[in-house]
XYZ file of C-alpha atoms in Angstrom:
411
model
C 110.261 123.274 105.530
C 109.339 125.546 102.635
C 109.174 124.052 99.136
C 112.065 126.053 97.982
C 114.308 125.039 100.901
C 113.194 121.417 100.471
C 114.393 121.479 96.939
C 117.693 123.273 97.684
C 118.710 121.310 100.801
C 116.868 117.934 100.994
C 116.807 117.100 97.191
C 119.399 119.045 95.060
C 122.568 118.152 97.069
C 121.797 114.377 96.748
C 120.713 114.822 93.171
C 124.031 116.185 92.323
C 125.713 113.261 94.080
C 123.492 110.893 92.031
C 124.552 112.852 88.890
C 128.186 111.911 89.495
C 127.123 108.334 90.311
C 125.433 107.899 86.812
C 128.323 109.679 84.998
C 130.806 107.124 86.391
C 128.481 104.244 85.959
C 128.016 104.967 82.340
C 131.396 106.293 81.342
C 133.023 103.070 80.230
C 130.528 102.929 77.359
C 132.612 105.707 75.846
C 136.057 105.018 77.141
C 135.784 101.186 76.329
C 137.804 101.425 73.126
C 140.640 103.217 74.867
C 140.691 100.619 77.725
C 140.662 97.781 75.102
C 143.426 99.330 73.176
C 145.773 100.099 76.122
C 145.124 96.905 77.978
C 144.130 94.411 75.398
C 140.849 93.422 77.156
C 138.617 90.623 75.914
C 134.793 91.133 75.857
C 134.473 89.129 79.111
C 137.300 91.092 80.760
C 135.625 94.417 79.586
C 132.315 93.288 81.104
C 133.861 92.165 84.353
C 135.910 95.522 84.547
C 132.965 97.682 84.114
C 130.578 95.433 86.319
C 133.106 95.772 89.234
C 131.439 99.111 89.916
C 127.980 97.328 90.006
C 129.238 94.322 92.106
C 130.725 96.509 94.887
C 127.481 98.872 94.728
C 125.311 95.784 95.139
C 127.295 94.243 97.973
C 127.152 97.396 100.011
C 123.488 97.905 99.784
C 122.594 95.824 102.780
C 124.893 97.601 105.403
C 124.097 100.928 103.614
C 120.355 100.581 104.470
C 121.278 100.277 108.087
C 123.602 103.237 108.011
C 121.187 105.518 106.296
C 118.463 104.682 108.914
C 120.980 105.052 111.852
C 123.129 108.067 110.741
C 121.026 109.826 108.137
C 121.641 110.430 104.372
C 123.809 113.516 104.853
C 126.750 111.958 106.778
C 126.638 108.803 104.935
C 126.452 110.390 101.411
C 129.309 112.807 102.143
C 131.649 110.173 103.415
C 131.040 107.702 100.503
C 131.385 110.354 97.914
C 134.954 110.893 99.339
C 135.524 107.189 98.943
C 134.359 107.366 95.298
C 136.820 110.235 94.465
C 139.686 108.269 95.877
C 138.657 105.328 93.641
C 138.432 107.634 90.716
C 141.843 108.810 91.228
C 143.142 105.301 91.545
C 141.407 104.367 88.218
C 143.158 107.436 86.582
C 146.685 106.187 87.853
C 146.176 102.404 87.427
C 149.016 100.564 85.629
C 147.265 97.284 84.950
C 143.859 95.440 84.825
C 143.880 94.216 88.402
C 144.472 97.763 89.769
C 141.803 99.114 87.240
C 139.370 96.480 88.609
C 140.111 97.239 92.286
C 139.793 101.122 91.748
C 136.484 100.620 89.762
C 135.129 98.512 92.638
C 136.083 101.311 95.081
C 134.184 103.888 92.775
C 131.200 101.582 92.910
C 131.392 101.372 96.770
C 131.710 105.087 97.049
C 128.521 105.685 94.946
C 126.510 103.050 96.624
C 124.440 105.655 98.379
C 123.910 107.673 95.241
C 120.300 107.087 94.870
C 119.457 105.566 98.291
C 120.464 108.625 100.109
C 118.186 110.641 97.995
C 115.352 108.249 98.552
C 115.869 108.248 102.272
C 115.846 112.050 102.240
C 112.480 112.040 100.225
C 111.171 109.478 102.627
C 112.035 111.837 105.542
C 110.830 115.103 104.149
C 108.396 114.603 101.381
C 104.769 113.724 101.912
C 104.096 110.129 100.782
C 101.775 111.049 97.928
C 104.490 113.123 96.200
C 107.373 110.842 96.643
C 107.182 109.295 93.236
C 107.512 112.796 91.618
C 110.406 113.645 93.942
C 112.220 110.435 93.363
C 111.850 110.705 89.474
C 112.967 114.308 89.705
C 116.250 113.243 91.354
C 116.669 110.402 88.898
C 116.237 113.070 86.022
C 119.149 115.030 87.432
C 121.075 111.764 87.639
C 120.291 111.284 83.919
C 122.313 114.411 83.222
C 125.304 112.335 84.316
C 124.478 109.914 81.517
C 124.265 112.903 79.151
C 127.768 114.089 80.209
C 129.044 110.480 79.994
C 128.366 110.565 76.142
C 129.692 113.302 73.653
C 130.899 115.725 76.284
C 133.226 112.900 77.834
C 134.211 111.831 74.303
C 135.390 115.395 73.746
C 137.237 115.611 77.074
C 139.002 112.275 76.460
C 140.154 113.653 73.087
C 141.599 116.639 74.964
C 143.316 115.097 78.027
C 143.099 111.220 77.502
C 141.000 108.931 79.623
C 143.379 108.991 82.647
C 143.313 112.858 82.882
C 139.492 112.707 82.476
C 139.230 110.372 85.517
C 141.409 112.796 87.435
C 139.005 115.611 86.568
C 136.055 113.518 87.735
C 137.818 112.837 90.989
C 138.092 116.444 91.788
C 134.316 117.170 90.956
C 133.250 114.277 93.152
C 135.270 115.750 96.142
C 133.415 119.084 95.592
C 130.077 117.204 95.555
C 130.912 115.511 98.872
C 131.518 119.039 100.425
C 128.238 120.293 99.059
C 126.234 117.450 100.504
C 127.798 117.841 103.911
C 127.332 121.601 103.972
C 123.870 121.993 102.484
C 121.761 118.943 103.417
C 119.554 119.098 106.499
C 121.353 117.995 109.664
C 118.206 116.846 111.415
C 117.610 113.859 109.153
C 116.928 111.240 111.695
C 113.792 111.504 113.891
C 114.168 108.534 116.218
C 116.762 107.221 118.688
C 118.403 104.482 116.568
C 117.869 100.846 117.858
C 121.030 98.712 118.466
C 122.842 97.669 115.417
C 122.024 93.983 115.980
C 118.311 94.770 115.798
C 118.570 96.973 112.593
C 120.478 94.197 110.871
C 117.691 91.749 112.092
C 115.143 93.986 110.659
C 117.092 94.216 107.326
C 117.122 90.360 107.191
C 113.402 90.300 108.031
C 112.738 92.440 104.925
C 114.122 89.755 102.706
C 111.578 87.202 104.263
C 108.547 89.069 103.440
C 106.350 87.819 100.574
C 105.958 91.174 99.080
C 109.855 91.352 98.588
C 109.815 88.146 96.654
C 106.752 89.223 94.717
C 108.446 92.571 93.503
C 112.246 91.962 93.426
C 112.596 89.622 90.469
C 110.695 92.023 88.246
C 112.562 95.193 89.270
C 115.903 93.360 89.131
C 115.384 91.765 85.649
C 113.862 95.025 84.090
C 115.696 98.012 85.665
C 118.744 96.041 86.828
C 119.410 94.404 83.485
C 118.789 97.722 81.676
C 121.609 99.282 83.924
C 123.948 96.526 83.003
C 123.371 96.813 79.287
C 123.079 100.608 78.873
C 126.174 101.450 80.899
C 128.462 99.266 78.728
C 127.061 97.370 75.730
C 124.724 99.950 74.030
C 127.786 101.779 72.559
C 129.325 98.544 70.994
C 125.935 97.449 69.802
C 125.664 100.635 67.870
C 129.011 100.048 66.423
C 128.734 96.315 65.541
C 125.142 96.205 64.500
C 124.490 99.703 63.145
C 128.032 100.243 61.835
C 128.445 103.653 63.510
C 131.853 105.422 63.934
C 133.095 106.168 67.329
C 131.734 109.835 67.116
C 128.355 108.644 65.893
C 128.212 106.215 68.851
C 128.895 109.004 71.279
C 126.086 111.072 69.719
C 123.554 108.414 69.915
C 124.399 107.706 73.488
C 123.731 111.289 74.011
C 120.376 110.976 72.595
C 119.617 107.981 74.861
C 120.671 109.907 77.856
C 118.255 112.730 76.956
C 115.620 110.191 76.543
C 116.253 108.722 79.900
C 116.111 112.141 81.512
C 112.904 113.155 79.865
C 111.393 109.697 80.140
C 111.937 109.326 83.865
C 110.764 112.769 84.699
C 107.685 112.264 82.495
C 106.890 108.971 84.250
C 107.000 110.739 87.525
C 104.708 113.506 86.473
C 102.259 111.051 84.941
C 102.262 108.823 87.966
C 101.662 111.962 90.155
C 98.683 113.016 88.075
C 97.214 109.566 87.731
C 97.668 108.989 91.452
C 95.109 111.769 92.145
C 92.516 109.811 90.094
C 92.949 106.577 91.817
C 95.535 104.899 89.640
C 98.494 103.601 91.581
C 102.130 104.116 90.471
C 102.498 100.386 90.333
C 99.837 100.326 87.666
C 101.766 102.950 85.712
C 104.910 100.874 86.149
C 103.249 97.719 84.806
C 101.934 99.536 81.798
C 105.222 100.991 80.945
C 106.764 97.680 81.158
C 104.804 96.550 78.179
C 106.270 99.225 76.055
C 109.634 98.377 77.311
C 109.470 94.795 76.460
C 108.177 95.479 72.934
C 111.198 97.704 72.389
C 113.583 95.045 73.461
C 112.020 92.600 70.964
C 112.944 95.047 68.130
C 116.491 95.214 69.418
C 116.815 91.487 69.728
C 115.469 90.966 66.218
C 117.843 93.652 64.976
C 115.246 95.520 62.980
C 117.571 98.323 62.093
C 114.992 100.768 60.682
C 113.151 100.783 64.149
C 116.372 100.263 66.306
C 116.789 103.960 67.222
C 113.094 104.428 68.329
C 113.439 101.127 70.227
C 116.673 102.168 72.091
C 114.937 105.572 73.047
C 111.992 103.768 74.443
C 114.300 101.420 76.463
C 116.197 104.522 77.780
C 113.020 106.368 78.670
C 111.263 103.491 80.409
C 114.201 101.219 81.607
C 114.306 102.774 85.145
C 110.422 102.887 85.520
C 111.048 100.747 88.667
C 111.531 103.930 90.604
C 107.782 104.034 91.039
C 107.899 100.962 93.177
C 110.121 102.194 95.803
C 107.594 104.334 97.688
C 105.130 101.621 97.334
C 107.424 99.031 98.924
C 108.698 101.337 101.736
C 104.892 102.125 102.525
C 104.348 98.465 103.124
C 107.197 98.260 105.579
C 107.014 101.638 107.389
C 109.009 104.847 107.256
C 111.243 103.824 110.037
C 112.959 101.241 107.883
C 112.654 103.064 104.663
C 116.596 103.130 104.136
C 116.649 99.429 104.549
C 113.595 98.777 102.442
C 114.936 100.810 99.545
C 118.393 99.225 99.879
C 116.908 95.658 99.699
C 115.329 96.390 96.518
C 118.406 98.219 95.109
C 120.516 95.200 96.240
C 118.479 93.103 93.968
C 118.593 95.676 91.021
C 122.491 95.807 91.104
C 123.086 92.165 91.528
C 121.177 91.641 88.282
C 123.029 94.580 86.841
C 126.415 93.179 87.720
C 125.439 89.636 86.522
C 123.985 90.904 83.191
C 126.845 93.234 82.329
C 129.383 90.252 82.836
C 127.197 87.567 81.247
C 126.365 89.745 78.174
C 130.050 89.985 77.485
C 130.620 86.330 78.189
C 127.837 85.366 75.844
C 129.133 87.729 73.066
C 132.571 86.212 73.409
C 131.101 82.792 72.461
C 130.516 84.101 68.886
C 133.131 84.786 66.135
C 134.155 88.350 66.133
C 132.989 90.627 63.219
C 135.135 92.874 61.015
C 134.313 95.955 63.363
C 134.160 94.160 66.827
C 131.794 91.714 68.059
C 129.156 89.446 66.404
C 125.742 90.996 66.008
C 124.144 87.547 66.678
C 125.928 87.577 70.029
C 124.234 90.719 71.039
C 120.764 89.226 70.114
C 121.326 86.033 72.014
C 122.536 87.824 75.150
C 119.813 90.466 75.245
C 117.279 87.985 74.267
C 117.945 85.628 77.190
C 117.489 88.332 79.662
C 114.236 89.498 77.960
C 112.778 85.980 78.298
C 113.749 86.168 81.970
C 111.835 89.522 82.308
C 108.710 87.997 80.795
C 108.864 85.176 83.426
C 109.287 87.825 86.269
C 106.461 89.851 84.940
C 104.226 86.835 84.903
C 105.270 85.848 88.382
C 104.305 89.303 89.728
C 100.914 89.219 88.199
C 100.263 85.816 89.344
C 101.179 86.480 92.987
C 98.352 87.371 95.313
C 98.209 91.095 96.418
C 99.553 91.755 99.958
C 98.461 94.013 102.700
C 100.975 96.249 104.307
C 103.591 94.292 106.217
C 104.964 95.159 109.544
C 108.753 94.259 109.759
C 109.310 92.031 112.813
C 111.579 93.488 115.486
C 114.804 91.383 115.985
C 115.664 90.824 119.608
């Protein structure tokens, strides 16, 4: 496959699907005031509603890995995108909180293959030494979804309302599904799939490997928590801590989205260049984590003069865990790449779901401020998860290095 064909068929269609995934994941950070106004949601309810996406997303990661390895990313991604479109339409028409919650969960289910289908495609078609760059390139396209979920979405909501906006999103997702099915390579599985019982057995065997338990807590508590906070609570933080208006919040979310897009692509390029000099992507990830932790300290302490630079660093480096996926799948073998990536992604999104809800729960324990929620509540909520990240980082460094692992074959 030529480089141009690789980009246009094996990477771009899946990247567009991931673009829509990130757009719908982050959109509640902008429409939250409308949802609270129309439905009278508490902070905990708002967190639970938004986290429904992440919860369904996480729960489907385990069967998703099997489906990707068995049927290939093209069929799985196209089918699930149609599910996401249906959920998005249901969200637009929902009359109450319970229906909104169910529709949001269906959207999360439909986007559960957004990134993993891309990773499965790169594991199939891209040489191992270039996969970190390919994966971060896909993520940078996804970051455009976060860009669109800021000021552009705020403008669209102002024109046609939040319900009309979600109806538009449903139509665009359907088009994305058709594009994936029509353009992605059809020959995306190279071996005859083993029986489902054996495939699920191999999936469970991944969770028993020492290397999984060494890596998963760090990735979940860094990148997973960043997803949970950035896709809902960053906007309210700007409002309640910095005193921004709604328009200013949307504009600053746009800045963070651009930082995410530039940051994740830059990390991929840096890791690709340093890899040629013998520095592994994992070392790049661990170094980036130090800057990421320092930025969170500024946010927890509410040092407002440094707050915006700190949030930009968090946005740029929060998803640096992408560098660990090729490393982890290399340990387990290409034939289980879909399941290996899904196992790690499951951890990320369990942490994202839990943090998104728990941050709202913790904030709700503090008296409300004049503009919204208590600034101290944000510091306690983010600070608790930052301490957990320090512990996970120390655990990773303390664990003994592991040689490549062969996943045992289930009978």
